[in-house]
Coordinates of C-alpha atoms and ligand atoms in Angstrom, one line a residue:
Chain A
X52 CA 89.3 103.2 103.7
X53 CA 88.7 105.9 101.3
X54 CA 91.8 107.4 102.5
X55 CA 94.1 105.0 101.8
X56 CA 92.2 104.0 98.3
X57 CA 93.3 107.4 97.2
X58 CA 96.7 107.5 98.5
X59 CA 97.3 104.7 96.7
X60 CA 96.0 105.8 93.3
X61 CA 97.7 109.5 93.7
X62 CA 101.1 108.4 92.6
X63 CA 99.3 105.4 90.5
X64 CA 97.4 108.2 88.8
X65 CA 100.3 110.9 88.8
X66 CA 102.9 108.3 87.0
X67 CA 100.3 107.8 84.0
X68 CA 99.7 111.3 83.5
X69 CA 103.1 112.2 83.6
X70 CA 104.0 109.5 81.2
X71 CA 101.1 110.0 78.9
X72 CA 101.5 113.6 78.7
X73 CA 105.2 113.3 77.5
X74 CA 105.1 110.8 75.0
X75 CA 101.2 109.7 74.3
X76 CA 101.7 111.8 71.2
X77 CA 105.0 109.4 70.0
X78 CA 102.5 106.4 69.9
X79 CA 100.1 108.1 67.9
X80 CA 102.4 107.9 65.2
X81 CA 102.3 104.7 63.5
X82 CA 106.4 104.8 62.6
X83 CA 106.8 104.3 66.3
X84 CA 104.9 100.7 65.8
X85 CA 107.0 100.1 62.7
X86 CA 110.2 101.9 62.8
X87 CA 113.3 100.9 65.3
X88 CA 116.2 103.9 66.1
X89 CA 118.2 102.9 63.2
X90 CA 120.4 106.0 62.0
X91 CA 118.2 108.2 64.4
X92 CA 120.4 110.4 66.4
X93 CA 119.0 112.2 69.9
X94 CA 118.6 115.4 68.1
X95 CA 116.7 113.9 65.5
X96 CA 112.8 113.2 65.9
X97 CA 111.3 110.0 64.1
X98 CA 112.3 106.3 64.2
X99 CA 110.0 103.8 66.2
X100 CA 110.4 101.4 69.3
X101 CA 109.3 98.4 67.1
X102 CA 113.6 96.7 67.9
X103 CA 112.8 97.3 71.7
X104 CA 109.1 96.3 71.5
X105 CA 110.2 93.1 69.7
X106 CA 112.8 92.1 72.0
X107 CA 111.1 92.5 75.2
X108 CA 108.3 90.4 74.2
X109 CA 110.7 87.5 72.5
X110 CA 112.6 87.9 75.5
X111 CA 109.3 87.8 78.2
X112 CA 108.1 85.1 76.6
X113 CA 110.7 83.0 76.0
X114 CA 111.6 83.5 79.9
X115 CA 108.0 82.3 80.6
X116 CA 108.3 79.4 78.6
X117 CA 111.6 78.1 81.0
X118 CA 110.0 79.5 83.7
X119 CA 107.0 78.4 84.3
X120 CA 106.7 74.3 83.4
X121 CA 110.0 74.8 85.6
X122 CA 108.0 76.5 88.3
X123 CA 104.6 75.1 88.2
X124 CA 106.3 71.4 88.2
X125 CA 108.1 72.6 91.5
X126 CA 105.3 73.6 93.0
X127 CA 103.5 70.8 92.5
X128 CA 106.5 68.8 94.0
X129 CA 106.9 71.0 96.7
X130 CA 102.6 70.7 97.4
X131 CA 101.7 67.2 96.2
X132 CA 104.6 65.0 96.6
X133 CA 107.1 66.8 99.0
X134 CA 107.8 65.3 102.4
X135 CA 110.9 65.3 104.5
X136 CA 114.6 66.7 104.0
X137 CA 114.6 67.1 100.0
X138 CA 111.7 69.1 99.8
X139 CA 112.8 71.2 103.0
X140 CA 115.9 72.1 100.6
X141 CA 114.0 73.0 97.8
X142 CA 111.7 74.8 99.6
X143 CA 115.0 76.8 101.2
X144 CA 116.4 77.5 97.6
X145 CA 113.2 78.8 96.3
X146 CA 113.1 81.1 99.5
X147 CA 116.5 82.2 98.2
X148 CA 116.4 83.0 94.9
X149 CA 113.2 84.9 95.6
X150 CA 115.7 87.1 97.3
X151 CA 118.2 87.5 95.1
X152 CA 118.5 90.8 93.6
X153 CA 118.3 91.0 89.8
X154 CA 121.6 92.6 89.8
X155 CA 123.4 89.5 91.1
X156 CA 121.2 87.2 88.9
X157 CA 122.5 89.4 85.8
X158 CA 126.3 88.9 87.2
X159 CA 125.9 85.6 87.9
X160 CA 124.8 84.6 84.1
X161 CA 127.4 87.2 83.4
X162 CA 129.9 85.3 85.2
X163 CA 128.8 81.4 83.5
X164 CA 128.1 82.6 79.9
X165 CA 130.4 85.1 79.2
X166 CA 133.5 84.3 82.1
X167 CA 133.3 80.3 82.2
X168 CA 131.9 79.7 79.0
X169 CA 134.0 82.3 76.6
X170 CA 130.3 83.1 74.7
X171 CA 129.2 86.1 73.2
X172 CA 126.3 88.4 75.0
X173 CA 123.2 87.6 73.3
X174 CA 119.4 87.7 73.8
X175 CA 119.5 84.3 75.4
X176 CA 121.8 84.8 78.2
X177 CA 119.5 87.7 79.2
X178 CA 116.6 84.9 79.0
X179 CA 118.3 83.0 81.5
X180 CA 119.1 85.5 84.2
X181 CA 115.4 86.4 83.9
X182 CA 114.4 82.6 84.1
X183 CA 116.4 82.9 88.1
X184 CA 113.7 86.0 88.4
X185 CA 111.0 84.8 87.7
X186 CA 110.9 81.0 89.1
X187 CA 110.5 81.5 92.2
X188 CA 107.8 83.9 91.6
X189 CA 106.3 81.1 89.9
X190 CA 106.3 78.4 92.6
X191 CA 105.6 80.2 95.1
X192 CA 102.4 81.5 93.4
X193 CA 101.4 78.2 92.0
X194 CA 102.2 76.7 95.6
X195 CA 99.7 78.8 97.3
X196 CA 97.3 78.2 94.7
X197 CA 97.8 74.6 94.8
X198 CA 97.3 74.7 98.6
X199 CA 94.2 76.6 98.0
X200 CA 92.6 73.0 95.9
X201 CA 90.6 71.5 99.2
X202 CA 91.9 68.2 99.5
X203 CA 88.5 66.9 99.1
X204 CA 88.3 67.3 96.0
X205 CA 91.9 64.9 95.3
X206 CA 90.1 62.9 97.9
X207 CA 87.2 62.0 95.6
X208 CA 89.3 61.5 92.6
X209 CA 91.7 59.1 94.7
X210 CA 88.2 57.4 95.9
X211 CA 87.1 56.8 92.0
X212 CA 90.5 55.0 91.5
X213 CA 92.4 57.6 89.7
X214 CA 96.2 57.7 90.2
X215 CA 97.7 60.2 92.1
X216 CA 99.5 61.9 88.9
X217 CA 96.5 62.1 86.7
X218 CA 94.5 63.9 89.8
X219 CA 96.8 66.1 90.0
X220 CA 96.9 66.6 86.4
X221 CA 92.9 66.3 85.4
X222 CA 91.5 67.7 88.7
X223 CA 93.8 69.7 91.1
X224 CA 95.3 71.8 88.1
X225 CA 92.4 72.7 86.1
X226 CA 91.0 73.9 89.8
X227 CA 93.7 76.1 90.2
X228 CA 94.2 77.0 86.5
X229 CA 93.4 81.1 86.8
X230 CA 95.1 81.5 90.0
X231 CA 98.6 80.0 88.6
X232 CA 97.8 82.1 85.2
X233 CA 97.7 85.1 87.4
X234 CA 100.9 84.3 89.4
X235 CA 102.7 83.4 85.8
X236 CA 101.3 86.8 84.7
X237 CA 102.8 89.0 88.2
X238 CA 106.0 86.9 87.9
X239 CA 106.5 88.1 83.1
X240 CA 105.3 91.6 84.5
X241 CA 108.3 91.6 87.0
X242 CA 110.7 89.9 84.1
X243 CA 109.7 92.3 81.3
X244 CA 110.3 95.8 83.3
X245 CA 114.0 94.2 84.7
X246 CA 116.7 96.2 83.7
X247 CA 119.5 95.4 85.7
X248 CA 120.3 92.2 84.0
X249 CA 119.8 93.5 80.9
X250 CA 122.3 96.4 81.4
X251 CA 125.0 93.8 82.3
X252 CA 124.3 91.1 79.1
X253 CA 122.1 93.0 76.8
X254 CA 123.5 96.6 76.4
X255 CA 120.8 98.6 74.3
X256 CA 121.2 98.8 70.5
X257 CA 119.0 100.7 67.9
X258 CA 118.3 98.2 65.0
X259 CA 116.2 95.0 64.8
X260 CA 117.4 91.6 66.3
X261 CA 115.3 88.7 67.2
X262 CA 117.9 86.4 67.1
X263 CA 118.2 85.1 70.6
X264 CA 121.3 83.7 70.2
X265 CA 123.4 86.1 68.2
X266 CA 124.0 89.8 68.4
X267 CA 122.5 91.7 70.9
X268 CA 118.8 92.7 71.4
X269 CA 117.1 95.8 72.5
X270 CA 115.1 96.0 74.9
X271 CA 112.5 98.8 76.6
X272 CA 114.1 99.0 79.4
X273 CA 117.1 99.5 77.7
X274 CA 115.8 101.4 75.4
X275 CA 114.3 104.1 78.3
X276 CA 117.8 103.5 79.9
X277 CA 119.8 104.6 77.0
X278 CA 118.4 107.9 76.4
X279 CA 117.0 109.2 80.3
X280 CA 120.3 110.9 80.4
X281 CA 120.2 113.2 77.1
X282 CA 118.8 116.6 77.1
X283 CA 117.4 117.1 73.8
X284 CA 114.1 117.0 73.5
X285 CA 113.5 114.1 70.8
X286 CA 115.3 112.1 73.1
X287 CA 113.8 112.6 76.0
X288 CA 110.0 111.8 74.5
X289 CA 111.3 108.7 72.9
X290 CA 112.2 108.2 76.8
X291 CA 108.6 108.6 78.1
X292 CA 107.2 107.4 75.1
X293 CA 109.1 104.2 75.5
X294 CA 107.9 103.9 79.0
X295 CA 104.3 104.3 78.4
X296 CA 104.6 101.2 75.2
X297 CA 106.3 99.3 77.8
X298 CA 103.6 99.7 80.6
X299 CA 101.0 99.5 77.9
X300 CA 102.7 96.2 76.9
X301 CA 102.3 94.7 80.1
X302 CA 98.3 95.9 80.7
X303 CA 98.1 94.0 77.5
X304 CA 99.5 90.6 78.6
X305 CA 97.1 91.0 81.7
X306 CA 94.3 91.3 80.0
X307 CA 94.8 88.7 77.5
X308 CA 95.8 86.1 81.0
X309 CA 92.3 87.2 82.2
X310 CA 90.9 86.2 79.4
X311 CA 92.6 82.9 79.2
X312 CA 92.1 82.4 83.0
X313 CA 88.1 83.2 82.8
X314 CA 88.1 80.6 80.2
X315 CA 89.8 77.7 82.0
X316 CA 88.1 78.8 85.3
X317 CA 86.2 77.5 88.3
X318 CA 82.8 77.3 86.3
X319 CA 79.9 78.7 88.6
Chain B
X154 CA 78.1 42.2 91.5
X155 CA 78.2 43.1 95.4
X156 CA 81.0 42.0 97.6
X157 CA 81.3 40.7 101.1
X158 CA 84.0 42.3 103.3
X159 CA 85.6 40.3 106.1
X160 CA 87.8 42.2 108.3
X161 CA 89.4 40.6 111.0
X162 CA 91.8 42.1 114.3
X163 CA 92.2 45.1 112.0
X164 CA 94.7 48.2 114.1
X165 CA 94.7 51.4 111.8
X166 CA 97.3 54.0 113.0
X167 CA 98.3 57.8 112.6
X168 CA 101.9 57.5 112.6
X169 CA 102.2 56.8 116.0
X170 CA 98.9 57.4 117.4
X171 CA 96.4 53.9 117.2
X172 CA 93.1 55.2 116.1
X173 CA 90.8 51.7 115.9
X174 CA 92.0 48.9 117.7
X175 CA 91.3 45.3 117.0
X176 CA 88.1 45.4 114.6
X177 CA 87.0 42.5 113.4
X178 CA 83.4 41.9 111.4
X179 CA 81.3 41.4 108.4
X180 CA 79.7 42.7 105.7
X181 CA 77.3 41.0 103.8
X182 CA 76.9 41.3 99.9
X183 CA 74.0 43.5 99.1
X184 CA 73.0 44.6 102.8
X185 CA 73.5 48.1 104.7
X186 CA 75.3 48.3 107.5
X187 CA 75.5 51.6 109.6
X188 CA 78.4 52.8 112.1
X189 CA 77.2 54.4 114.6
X190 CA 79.3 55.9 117.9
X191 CA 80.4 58.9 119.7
X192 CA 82.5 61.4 118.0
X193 CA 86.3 60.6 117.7
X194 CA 85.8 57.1 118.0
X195 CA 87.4 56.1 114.8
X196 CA 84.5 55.2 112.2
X197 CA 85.6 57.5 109.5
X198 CA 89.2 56.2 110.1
X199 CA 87.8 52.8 110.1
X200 CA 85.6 53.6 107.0
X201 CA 88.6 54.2 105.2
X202 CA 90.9 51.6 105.5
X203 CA 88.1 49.4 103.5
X204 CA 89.3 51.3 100.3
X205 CA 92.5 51.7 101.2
X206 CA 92.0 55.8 101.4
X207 CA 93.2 55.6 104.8
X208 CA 96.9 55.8 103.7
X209 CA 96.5 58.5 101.8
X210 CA 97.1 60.7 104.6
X211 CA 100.6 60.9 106.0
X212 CA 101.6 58.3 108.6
X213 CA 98.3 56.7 108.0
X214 CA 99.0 52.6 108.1
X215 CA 96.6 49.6 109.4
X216 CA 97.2 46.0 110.7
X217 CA 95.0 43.1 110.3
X218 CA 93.3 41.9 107.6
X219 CA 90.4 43.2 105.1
X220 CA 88.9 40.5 102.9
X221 CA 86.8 41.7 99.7
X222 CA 85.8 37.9 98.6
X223 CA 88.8 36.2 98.5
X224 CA 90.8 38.6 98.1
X225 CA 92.8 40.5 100.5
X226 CA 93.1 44.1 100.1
X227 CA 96.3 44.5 102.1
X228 CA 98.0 41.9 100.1
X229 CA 101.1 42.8 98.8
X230 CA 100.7 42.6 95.3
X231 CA 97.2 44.9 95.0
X232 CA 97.3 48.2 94.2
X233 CA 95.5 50.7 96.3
X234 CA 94.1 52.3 93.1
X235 CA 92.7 49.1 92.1
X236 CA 91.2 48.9 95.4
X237 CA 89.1 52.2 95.0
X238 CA 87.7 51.3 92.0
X239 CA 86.1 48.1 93.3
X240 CA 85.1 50.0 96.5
X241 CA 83.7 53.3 96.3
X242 CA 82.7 56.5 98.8
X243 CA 80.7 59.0 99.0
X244 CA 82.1 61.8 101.2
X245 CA 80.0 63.9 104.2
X246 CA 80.5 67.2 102.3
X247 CA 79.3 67.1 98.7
X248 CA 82.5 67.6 96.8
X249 CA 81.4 67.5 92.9
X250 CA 84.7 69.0 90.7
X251 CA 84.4 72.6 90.2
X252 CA 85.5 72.6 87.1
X253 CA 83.7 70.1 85.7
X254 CA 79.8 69.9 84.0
X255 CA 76.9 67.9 86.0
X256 CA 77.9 65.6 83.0
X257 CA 81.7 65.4 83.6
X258 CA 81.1 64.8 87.2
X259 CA 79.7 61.9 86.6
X260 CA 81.7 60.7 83.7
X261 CA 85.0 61.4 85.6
X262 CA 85.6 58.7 86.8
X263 CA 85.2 56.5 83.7
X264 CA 87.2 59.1 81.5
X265 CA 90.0 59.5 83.9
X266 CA 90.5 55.6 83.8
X267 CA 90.8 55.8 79.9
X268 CA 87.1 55.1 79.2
X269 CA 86.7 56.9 76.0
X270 CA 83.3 56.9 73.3
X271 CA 80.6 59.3 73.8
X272 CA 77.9 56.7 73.3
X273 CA 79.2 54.4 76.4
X274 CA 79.8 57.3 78.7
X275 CA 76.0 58.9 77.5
X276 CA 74.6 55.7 78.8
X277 CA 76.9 55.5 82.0
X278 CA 76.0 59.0 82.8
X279 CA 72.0 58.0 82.3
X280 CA 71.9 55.1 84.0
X281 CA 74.1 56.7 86.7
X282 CA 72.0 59.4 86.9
X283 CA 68.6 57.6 87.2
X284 CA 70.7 55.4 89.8
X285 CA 71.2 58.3 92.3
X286 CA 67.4 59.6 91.2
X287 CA 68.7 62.6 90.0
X288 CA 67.8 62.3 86.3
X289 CA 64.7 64.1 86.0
X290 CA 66.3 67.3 87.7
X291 CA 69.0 67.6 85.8
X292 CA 68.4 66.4 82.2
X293 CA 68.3 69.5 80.4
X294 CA 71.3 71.3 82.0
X295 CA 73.8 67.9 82.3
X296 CA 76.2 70.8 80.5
X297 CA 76.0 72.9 83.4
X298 CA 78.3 73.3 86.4
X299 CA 78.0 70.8 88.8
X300 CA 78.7 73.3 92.0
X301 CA 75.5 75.2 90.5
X302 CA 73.6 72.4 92.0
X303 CA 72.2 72.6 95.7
X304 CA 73.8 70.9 98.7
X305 CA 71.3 67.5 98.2
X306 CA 71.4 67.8 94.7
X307 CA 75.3 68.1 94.8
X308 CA 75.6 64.7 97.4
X309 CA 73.2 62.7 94.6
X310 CA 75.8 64.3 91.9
X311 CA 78.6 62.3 94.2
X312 CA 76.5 59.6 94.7
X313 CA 75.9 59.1 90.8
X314 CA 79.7 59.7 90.4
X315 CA 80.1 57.1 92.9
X316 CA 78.3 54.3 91.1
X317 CA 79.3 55.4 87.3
X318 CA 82.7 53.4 88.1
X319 CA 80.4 50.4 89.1
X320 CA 81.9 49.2 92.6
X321 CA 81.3 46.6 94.1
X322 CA 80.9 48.1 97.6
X323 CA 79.7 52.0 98.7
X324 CA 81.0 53.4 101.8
X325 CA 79.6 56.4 102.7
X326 CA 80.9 58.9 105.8
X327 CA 77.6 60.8 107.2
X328 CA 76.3 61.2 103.9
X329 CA 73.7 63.2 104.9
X330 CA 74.9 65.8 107.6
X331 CA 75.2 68.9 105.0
X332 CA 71.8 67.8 104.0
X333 CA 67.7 69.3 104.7
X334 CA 65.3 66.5 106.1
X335 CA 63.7 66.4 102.6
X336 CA 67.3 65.6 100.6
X337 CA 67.9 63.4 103.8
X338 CA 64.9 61.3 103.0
X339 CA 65.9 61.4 99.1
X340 CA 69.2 59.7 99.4
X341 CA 68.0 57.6 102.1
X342 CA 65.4 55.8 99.6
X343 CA 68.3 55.9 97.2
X344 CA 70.2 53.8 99.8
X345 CA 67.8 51.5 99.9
X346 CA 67.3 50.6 96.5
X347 CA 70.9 50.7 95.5
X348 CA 71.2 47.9 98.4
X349 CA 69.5 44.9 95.8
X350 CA 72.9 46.1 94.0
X351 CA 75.8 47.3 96.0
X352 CA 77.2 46.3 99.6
X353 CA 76.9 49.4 101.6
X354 CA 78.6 50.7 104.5
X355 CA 77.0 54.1 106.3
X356 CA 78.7 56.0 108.8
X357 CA 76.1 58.0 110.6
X358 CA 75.2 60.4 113.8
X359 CA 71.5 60.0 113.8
X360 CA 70.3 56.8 115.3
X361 CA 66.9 57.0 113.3
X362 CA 68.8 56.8 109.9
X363 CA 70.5 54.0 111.3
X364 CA 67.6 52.3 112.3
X365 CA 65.4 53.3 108.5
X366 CA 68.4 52.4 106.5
X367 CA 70.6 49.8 107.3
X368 CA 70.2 45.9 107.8
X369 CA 73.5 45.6 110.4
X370 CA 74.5 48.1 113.2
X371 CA 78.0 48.4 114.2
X372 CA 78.6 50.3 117.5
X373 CA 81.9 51.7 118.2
X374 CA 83.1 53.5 121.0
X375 CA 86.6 55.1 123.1
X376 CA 87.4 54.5 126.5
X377 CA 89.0 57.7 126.6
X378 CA 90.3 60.5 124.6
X379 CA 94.0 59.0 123.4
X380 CA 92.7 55.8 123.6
X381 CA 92.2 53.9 120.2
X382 CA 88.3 53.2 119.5
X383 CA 87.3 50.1 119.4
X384 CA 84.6 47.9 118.0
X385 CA 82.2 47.5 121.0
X386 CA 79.2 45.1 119.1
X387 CA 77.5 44.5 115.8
X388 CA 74.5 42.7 115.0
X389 CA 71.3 43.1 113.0
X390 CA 70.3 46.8 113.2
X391 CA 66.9 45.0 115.4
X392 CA 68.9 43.3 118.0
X393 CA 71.0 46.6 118.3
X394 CA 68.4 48.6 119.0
X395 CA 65.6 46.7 120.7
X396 CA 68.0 44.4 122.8
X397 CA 71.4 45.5 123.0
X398 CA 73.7 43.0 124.2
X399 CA 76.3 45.4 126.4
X400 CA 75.3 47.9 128.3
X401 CA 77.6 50.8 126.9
X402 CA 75.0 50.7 123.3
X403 CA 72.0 50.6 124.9
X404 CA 73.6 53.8 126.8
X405 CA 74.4 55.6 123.6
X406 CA 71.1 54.7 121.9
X407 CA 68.6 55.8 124.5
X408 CA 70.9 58.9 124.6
X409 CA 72.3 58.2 128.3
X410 CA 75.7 58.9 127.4
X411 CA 79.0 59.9 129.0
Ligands
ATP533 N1 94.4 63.0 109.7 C1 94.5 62.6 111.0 N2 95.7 62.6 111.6 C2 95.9 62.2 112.9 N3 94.8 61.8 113.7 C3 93.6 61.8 113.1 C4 93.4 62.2 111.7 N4 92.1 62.0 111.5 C5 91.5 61.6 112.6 N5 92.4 61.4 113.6 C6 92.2 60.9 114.9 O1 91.6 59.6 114.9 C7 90.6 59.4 115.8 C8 89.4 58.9 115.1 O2 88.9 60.0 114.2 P1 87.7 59.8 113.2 O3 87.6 60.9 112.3 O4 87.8 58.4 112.6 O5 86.4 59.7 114.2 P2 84.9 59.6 113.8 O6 84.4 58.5 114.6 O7 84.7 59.6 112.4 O8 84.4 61.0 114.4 P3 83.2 61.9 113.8 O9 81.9 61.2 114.3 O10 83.4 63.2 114.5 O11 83.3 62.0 112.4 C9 90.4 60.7 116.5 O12 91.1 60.7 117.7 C10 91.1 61.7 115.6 O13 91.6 62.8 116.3
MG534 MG1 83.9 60.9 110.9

């Protein structure tokens, strides 16, 4: 037991020091909260990660916001109303886009947005691939939590004359609240550290954007991506440095979902 | 207020499987009558179909006739969730909502039907309360969870939730079973006074609640696993058990079973 507890935090342990010790000291300046790469070349220290920080979370969150009233209605098609041939299909597609690598959801938005459609790369487009990413990590989350609700319980709502809908609304829902918030949080974790998608239809770039929908936006992983081949030293701590923000970032959006979900929880 | 239910040559099905075959009886308005019978003979199934819950579960469909009054509840025109609300139940396994206050519980069912005010739903939740003698025990935490509550507690909980809708009829699948003697005892004098107000229909495995509680016994039993169950007497809970008119009762009564 012990055994494997430690195997598992060795490398857990090993990747935060290593990241820490190479560019903790970056983040303890405040222009990296405030300053993006703008004019900053890789031999020159200084500049921030504010461009990448920005993007990644206007580009997390809007994905969550497609993603997960997509998602959570699915589920809750696929667990409360789903019977027979349609919902066997659904079910299948869900089990496939859960394997789709994020390579070929980048190519395929690639393919619509830029190919079919004639549009420019922006934020949005980069949305969307993550939005194929991070559904099915959605339904199938909500679905188990779903399944998790004892059927009593819609059972005695049913038995007070409450429709179906507003059961599964006012009663099965709020039950499973924290255990979808969770799942929604695993599935933006996965989205926000993706970078094949964003290689293809967000190439990295060093000033501000928030636009979604024009110009392209920098992102983390980008950011990281850009500069792990250089060999000067400034460089290479951005590198780290933007690693560590990056897996700081999503410890934050954790915490706050436990929060939320210890709010909205099971009250004992 | 109270309702009589007629049933008559009633069939409920699983999909293709007939669970209860050819039921047909009365309730009376503001009387108790118990089901009693072997395990798998269809009472809970039976139980159901007088709400309509029975078709909740996939495949689940009946034949026959139920009459609440004069009105039929298989008619095509009434809605099932019409139905529940004029006919409640109280399940065998407490099942308050986790997420919701001793208050909300009971307030549930009112305020997901749209019954809004805080001043109607205070007095709803009182009176429910007080109904399912559970008022003195929790009037100073009603903002507390209602799964912090014990097992008996929790049934009472349901039982208040129940009657907060105001139905006309109670069913109740072994209401008791999760329960201590002493909470046993508690909601069986809570059946009895609710009688002067509600039709109630107890489902139950312990021939002495059936014989405290209820005015009307209905026996039911299976010829054989696969079979459907079937409806094997009913009369006053007296006749049923002093002078059973078939054999096959007075068998499962005096525990000469099988
Ligand atoms: N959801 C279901 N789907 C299919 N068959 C069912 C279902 N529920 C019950 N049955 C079957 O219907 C028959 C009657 O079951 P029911 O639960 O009504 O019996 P019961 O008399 O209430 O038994 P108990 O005293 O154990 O509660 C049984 O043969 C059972 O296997
Ligand atoms: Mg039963």
């Amino acid at each position: 037991m012990w055994g494997a507890f430690l195997l598992a935090l060795v490398p857990l342990l090993w990747i935060l020091w290593t990241v820490v010790s190479k560019g903790g000291h970056l983040l303890l300046d405040s222009q990296w909260w405030t300053n993006s790469q703008k004019g900053i070349t890789a031999r020159r220290e200084g500049g921030g990660a504010i461009h990448a920080i920005q993007g990644t979370l206007i580009q997390g969150l809007t994905t969550a916001v497609i993603s997960v009233p997509i998602g959570v209605m699915t589920a809750i098609y696929l667990v409360e109303y789903g019977r027979g041939r349609l919902a066997k299909a659904v079910s299948f597609m869900v089990d496939i886009l859960t394997g789709v690598p994020s390579i070929v959801a980048g190519l395929f938005i690639y393919a619509l947005w830029v190919t079919t459609f004639g549009f420019q790369r922006v934020g949005f487009a980069v949305c969307l691939a993550l939005v194929l990413l991070m559904v099915p990590v959605v339904v199938r989350s909500t679905e188990e939590m779903l399944k998790l609700v004892p059927n009593e319980l819609r059972e005695a709502a049913y038995a007070l004359g409450v429709p179906k809908w507003k059961t599964i609304v006012k009663v099965v829902l709020p039950t499973a609240f924290s255990g979808i918030i969770t799942g929604v949080l695993l599935g933006l974790a996965r989205v926000m550290g993706e970078t094949a998608p964003l290689l293809i239809l967000g190439p990295y770039s060093k000033s501000i954007a928030t636009d979604l929908f024009s110009g392209l936006m920098p992102t983390l992983p980008t950011m990281i991506n850009q500069d792990r081949t250089e060999s000067l030293q400034p460089a290479v701590d951005r590198v780290w440095a933007a690693a560590l923000t990056l897996i700081l970032l999503i410890l934050l959006l954790n915490l706050a979902g436990r929060v939320i979900a210890r709010l909205g929880s099971v009250k004992k | 207020m109270a309702k009589r239910i007629d049933v008559s040559d009633l069939n409920v099905y699983y999909g293709a499987f007939k669970a209860v075959e050819g039921v047909t009886m009365t309730v009376e308005p503001r009387s108790v009558t118990a089901f009693i019978g072997p395990s798998g003979c269809g009472k809970s199934t039976f139980l159901r179909t007088l709400n309509r819950m029975h078709e909740v579960i996939p495949g689940g469909r009946v034949e026959g006739k139920v009459m609440l009054d004069d009105q039929d509840l298989y008619a095509s025109d009434v809605d099932p969730v019409a139905v529940r609300r004029t006919v409640g139940m109280v399940f065998q396994r407490p099942n308050p909502f986790p997420t919701m206050s001793i208050y909300d519980n009971v307030a549930a069912g009112l305020r997901l039907n749209g019954v809004k005010g805080k001043k109607k739903l205070d007095e709803v939740v009182e009176k429910s309360l007080n109904g399912a003698n559970l008022w003195n025990e929790v009037k100073d935490r009603l903002a507390k969870p209602g799964a912090g509550l014990s097992g008996g507690q929790q049934q009472r909980l349901c039982i208040a939730r129940a009657i907060a809708v105001e139905p006309q009829v109670l069913l109740m699948d072994e209401p008791c079973s999760a329960l201590d003697p002493i909470s046993t005892l508690a909601i069986e004098d809570l059946i009895s006074e609710l009688k002067s107000q509600y039709t109630i229909v107890i489902v139950t495995h312990n021939m002495q609640q059936a014989a405290r509680v209820s005015d009307q016994t209905a026996f039911f039993n299976l010829a054989a696993t696969g079979k459907p169950g079937k409806l094997v007497e009913v009369a006053d809970t007296q006749k049923i058990f002093n002078n059973p008119g078939v054999k096959a009762t007075e068998d499962y009564i005096s525990g000469r079973f099988g």
